[in-house]
PDB file of C-alpha atoms in Angstrom:
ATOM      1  CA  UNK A1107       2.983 -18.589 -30.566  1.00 51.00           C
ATOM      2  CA  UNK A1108       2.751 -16.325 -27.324  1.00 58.00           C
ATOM      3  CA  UNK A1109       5.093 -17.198 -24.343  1.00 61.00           C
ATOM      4  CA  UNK A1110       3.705 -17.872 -21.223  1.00 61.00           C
ATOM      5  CA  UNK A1111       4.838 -16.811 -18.138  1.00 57.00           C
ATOM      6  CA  UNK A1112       5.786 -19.721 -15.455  1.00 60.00           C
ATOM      7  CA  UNK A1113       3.256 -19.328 -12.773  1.00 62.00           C
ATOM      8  CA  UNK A1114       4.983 -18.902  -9.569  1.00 62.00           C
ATOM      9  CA  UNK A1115       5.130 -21.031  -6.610  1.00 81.00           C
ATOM     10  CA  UNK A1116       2.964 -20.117  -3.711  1.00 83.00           C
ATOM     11  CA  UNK A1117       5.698 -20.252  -1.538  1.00 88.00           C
ATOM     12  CA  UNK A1118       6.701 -17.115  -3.606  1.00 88.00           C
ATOM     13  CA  UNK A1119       3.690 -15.643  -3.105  1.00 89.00           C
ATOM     14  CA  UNK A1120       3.746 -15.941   0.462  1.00 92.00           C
ATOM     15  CA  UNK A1121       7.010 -14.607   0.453  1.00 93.00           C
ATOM     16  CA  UNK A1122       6.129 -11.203  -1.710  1.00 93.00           C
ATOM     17  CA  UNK A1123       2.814 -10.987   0.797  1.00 95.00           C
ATOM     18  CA  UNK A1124       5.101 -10.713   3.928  1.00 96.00           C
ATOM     19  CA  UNK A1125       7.539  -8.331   2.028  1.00 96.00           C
ATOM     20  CA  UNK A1126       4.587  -6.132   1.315  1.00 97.00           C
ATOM     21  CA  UNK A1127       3.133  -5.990   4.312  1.00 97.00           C
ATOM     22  CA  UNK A1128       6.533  -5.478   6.236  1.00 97.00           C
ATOM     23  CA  UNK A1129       6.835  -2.159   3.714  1.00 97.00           C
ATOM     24  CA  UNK A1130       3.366  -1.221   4.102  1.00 97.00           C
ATOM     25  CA  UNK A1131       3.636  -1.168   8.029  1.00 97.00           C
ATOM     26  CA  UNK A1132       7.342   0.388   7.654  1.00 97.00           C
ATOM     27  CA  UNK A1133       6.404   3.144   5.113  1.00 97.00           C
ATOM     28  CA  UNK A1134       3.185   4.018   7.531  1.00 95.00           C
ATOM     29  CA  UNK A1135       5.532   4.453  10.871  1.00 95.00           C
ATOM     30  CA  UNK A1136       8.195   6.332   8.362  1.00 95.00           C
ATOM     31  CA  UNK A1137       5.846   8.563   7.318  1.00 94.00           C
ATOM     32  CA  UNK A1138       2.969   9.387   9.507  1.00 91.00           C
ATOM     33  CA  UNK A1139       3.619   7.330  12.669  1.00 86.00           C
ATOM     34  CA  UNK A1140       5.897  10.282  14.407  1.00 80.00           C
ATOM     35  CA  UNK A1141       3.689  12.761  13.071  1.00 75.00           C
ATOM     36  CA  UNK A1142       0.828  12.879  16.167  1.00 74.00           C
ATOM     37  CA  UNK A1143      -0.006  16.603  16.510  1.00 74.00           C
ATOM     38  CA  UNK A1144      -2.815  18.584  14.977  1.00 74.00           C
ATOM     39  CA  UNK A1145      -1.769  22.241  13.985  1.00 72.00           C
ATOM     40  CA  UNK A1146      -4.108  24.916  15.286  1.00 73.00           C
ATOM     41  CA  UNK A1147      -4.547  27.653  12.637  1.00 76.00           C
ATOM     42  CA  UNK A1148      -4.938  31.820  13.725  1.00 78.00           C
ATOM     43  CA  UNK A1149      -8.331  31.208  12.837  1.00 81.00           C
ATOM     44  CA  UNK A1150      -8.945  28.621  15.784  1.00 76.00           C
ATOM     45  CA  UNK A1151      -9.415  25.738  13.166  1.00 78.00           C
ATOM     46  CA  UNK A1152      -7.367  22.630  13.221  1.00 72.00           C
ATOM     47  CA  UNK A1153      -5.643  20.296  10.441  1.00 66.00           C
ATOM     48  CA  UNK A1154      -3.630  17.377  10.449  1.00 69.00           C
ATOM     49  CA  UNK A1155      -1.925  15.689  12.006  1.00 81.00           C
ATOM     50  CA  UNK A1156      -0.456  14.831   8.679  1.00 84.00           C
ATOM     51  CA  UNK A1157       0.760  16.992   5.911  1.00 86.00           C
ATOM     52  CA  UNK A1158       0.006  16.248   2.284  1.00 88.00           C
ATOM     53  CA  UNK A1159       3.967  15.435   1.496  1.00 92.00           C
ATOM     54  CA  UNK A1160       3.563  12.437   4.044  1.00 93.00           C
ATOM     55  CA  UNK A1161       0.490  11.318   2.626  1.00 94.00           C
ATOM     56  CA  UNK A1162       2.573  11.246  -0.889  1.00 96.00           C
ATOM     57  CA  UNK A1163       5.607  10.110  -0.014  1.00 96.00           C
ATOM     58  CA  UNK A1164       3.930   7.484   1.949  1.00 97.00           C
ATOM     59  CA  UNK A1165       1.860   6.482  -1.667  1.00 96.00           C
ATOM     60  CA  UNK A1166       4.973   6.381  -3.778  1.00 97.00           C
ATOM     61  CA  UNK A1167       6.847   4.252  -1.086  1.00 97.00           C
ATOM     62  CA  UNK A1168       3.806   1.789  -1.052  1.00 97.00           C
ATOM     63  CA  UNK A1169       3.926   2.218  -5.173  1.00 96.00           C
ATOM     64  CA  UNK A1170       7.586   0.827  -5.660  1.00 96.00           C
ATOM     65  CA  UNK A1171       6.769  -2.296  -3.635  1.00 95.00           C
ATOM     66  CA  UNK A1172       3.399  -3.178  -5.358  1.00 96.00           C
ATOM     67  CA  UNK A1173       4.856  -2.422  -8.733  1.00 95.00           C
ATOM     68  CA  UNK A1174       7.745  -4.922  -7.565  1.00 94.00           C
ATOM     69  CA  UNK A1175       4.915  -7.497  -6.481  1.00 94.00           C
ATOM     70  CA  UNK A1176       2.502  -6.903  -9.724  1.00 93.00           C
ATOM     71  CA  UNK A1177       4.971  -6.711 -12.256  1.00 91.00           C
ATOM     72  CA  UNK A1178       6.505 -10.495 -10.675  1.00 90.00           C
ATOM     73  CA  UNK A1179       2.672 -11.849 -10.520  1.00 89.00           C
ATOM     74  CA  UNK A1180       2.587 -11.925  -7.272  1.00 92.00           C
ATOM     75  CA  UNK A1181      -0.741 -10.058  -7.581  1.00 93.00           C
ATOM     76  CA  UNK A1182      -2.238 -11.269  -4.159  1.00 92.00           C
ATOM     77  CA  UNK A1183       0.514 -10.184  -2.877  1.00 93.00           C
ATOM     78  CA  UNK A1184       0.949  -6.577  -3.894  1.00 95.00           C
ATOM     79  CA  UNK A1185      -3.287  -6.292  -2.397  1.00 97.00           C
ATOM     80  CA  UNK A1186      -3.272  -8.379   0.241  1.00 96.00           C
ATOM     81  CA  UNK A1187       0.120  -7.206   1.797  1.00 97.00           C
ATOM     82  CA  UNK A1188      -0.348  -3.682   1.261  1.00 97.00           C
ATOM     83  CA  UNK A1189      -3.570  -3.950   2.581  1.00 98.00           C
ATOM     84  CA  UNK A1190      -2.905  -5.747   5.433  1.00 98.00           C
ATOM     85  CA  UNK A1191       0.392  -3.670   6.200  1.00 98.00           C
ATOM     86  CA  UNK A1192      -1.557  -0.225   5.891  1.00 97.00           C
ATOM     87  CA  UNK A1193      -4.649  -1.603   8.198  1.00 98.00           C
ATOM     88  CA  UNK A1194      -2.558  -2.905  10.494  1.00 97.00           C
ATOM     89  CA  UNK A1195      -0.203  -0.060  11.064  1.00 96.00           C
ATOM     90  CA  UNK A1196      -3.961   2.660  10.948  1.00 95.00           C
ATOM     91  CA  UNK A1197      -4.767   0.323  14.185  1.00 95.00           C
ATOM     92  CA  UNK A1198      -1.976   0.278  16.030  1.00 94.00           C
ATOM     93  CA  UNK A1199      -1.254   4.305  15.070  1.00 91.00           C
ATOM     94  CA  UNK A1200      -5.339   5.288  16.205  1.00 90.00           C
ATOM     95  CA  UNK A1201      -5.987   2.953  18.684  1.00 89.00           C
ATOM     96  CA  UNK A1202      -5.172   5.550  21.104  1.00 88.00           C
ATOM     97  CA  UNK A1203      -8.763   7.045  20.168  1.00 85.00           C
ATOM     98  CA  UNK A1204     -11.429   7.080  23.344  1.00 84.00           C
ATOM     99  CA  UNK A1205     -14.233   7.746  21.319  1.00 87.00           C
ATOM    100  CA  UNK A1206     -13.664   4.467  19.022  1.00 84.00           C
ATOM    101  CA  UNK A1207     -14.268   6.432  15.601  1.00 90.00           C
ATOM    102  CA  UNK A1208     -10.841   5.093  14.412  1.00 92.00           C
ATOM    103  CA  UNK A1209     -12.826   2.143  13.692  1.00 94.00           C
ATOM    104  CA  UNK A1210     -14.108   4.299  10.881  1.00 95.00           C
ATOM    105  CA  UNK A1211     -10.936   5.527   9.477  1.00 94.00           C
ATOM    106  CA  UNK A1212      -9.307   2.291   9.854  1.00 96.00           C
ATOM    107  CA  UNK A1213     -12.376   0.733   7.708  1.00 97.00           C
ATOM    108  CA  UNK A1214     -11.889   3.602   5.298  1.00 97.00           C
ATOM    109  CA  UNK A1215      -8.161   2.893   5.151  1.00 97.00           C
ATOM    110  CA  UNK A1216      -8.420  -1.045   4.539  1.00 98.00           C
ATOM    111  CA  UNK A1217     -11.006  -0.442   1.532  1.00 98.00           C
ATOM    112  CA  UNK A1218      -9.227   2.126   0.200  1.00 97.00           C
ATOM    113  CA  UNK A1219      -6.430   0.159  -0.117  1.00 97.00           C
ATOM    114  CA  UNK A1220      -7.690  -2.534  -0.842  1.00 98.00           C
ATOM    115  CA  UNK A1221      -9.621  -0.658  -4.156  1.00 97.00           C
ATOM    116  CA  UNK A1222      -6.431   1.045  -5.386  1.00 97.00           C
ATOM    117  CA  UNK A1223      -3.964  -1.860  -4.977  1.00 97.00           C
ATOM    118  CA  UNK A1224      -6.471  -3.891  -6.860  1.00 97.00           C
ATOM    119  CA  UNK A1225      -6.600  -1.871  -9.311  1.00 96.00           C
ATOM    120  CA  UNK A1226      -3.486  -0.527  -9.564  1.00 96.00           C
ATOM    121  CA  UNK A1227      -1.903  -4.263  -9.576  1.00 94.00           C
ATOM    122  CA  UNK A1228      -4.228  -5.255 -12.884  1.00 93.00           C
ATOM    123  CA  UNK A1229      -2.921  -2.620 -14.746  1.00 94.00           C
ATOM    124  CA  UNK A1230       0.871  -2.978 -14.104  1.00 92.00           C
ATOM    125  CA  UNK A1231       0.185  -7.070 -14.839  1.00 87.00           C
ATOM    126  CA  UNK A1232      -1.686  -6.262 -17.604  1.00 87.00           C
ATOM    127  CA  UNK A1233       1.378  -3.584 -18.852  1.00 87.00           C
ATOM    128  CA  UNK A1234       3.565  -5.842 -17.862  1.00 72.00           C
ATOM    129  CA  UNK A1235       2.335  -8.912 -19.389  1.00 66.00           C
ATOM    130  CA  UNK A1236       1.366  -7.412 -23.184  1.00 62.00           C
ATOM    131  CA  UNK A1237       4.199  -4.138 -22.900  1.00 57.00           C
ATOM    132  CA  UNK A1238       3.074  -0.502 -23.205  1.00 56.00           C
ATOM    133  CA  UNK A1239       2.084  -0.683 -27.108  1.00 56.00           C
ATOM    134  CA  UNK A1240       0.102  -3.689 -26.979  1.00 55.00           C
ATOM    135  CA  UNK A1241       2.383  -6.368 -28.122  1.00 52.00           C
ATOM    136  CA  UNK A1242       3.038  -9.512 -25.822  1.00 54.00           C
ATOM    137  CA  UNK A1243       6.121  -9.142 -24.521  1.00 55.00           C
ATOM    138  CA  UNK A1244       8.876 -11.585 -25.288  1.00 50.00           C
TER     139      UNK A1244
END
């Protein structure tokens, strides 16, 4: 007979929404939201303003808290935090933009997020729920 898992209450999941979003919007200002210059190269071209170890320690920061969410069942959570953490905090960190094109990135941002969180939450409640070899787990 296979086990099932209580379904948690949706106060809960309120709860691990919040918590996600509050590290989403944390990890972003951690990470890239002192970070506002662009880096002009000998060359004349430009890159940034973030470096690639922000952009990853920002994704294994936002990892830990939707494995924490997913592997609980708080699936909604772990997407619609993160999601709504990371668009939130894009906003508020391009908004600054006169030409309005943040619009763009923010867009890009939110269903990005929104794609890999999805994703990314299915398979670690899927893991979680059967075990790495298959087998429910106990």
């Amino acid at each position: 007979m296979e086990r099932q898992l209580p379904n948690p209450k949706p106060v809960h999941h309120l709860l691990a929404t919040l918590l996600t979003t509050g590290v989403a919007m944390a990890a972003w200002a951690g990470w890239l939201g002192w970070d506002q210059r662009y880096d002009t190269q000998p060359d004349g071209t430009t890159s940034g303003p973030y470096e690639a170890w922000q952009v990853v320690g920002l994704v294994l920061t936002l990892l830990v808290s939707v494995y924490w969410a997913a592997s609980r069942r708080y699936n909604y959570g772990a997407v619609l935090g993160t999601t709504a953490g990371l668009t939130v905090a894009a906003f508020y960190d391009w908004s600054d933009d006169a030409s309005g094109l943040f619009v763009v990135g923010v867009g890009m941002v939110m269903m990005g997020s929104l794609g890999v969180t999805t994703a990314l939450s299915a398979v670690i409640a899927s893991l979680r729920r059967e075990g790495p070899s298959g087998v429910p787990a106990a």
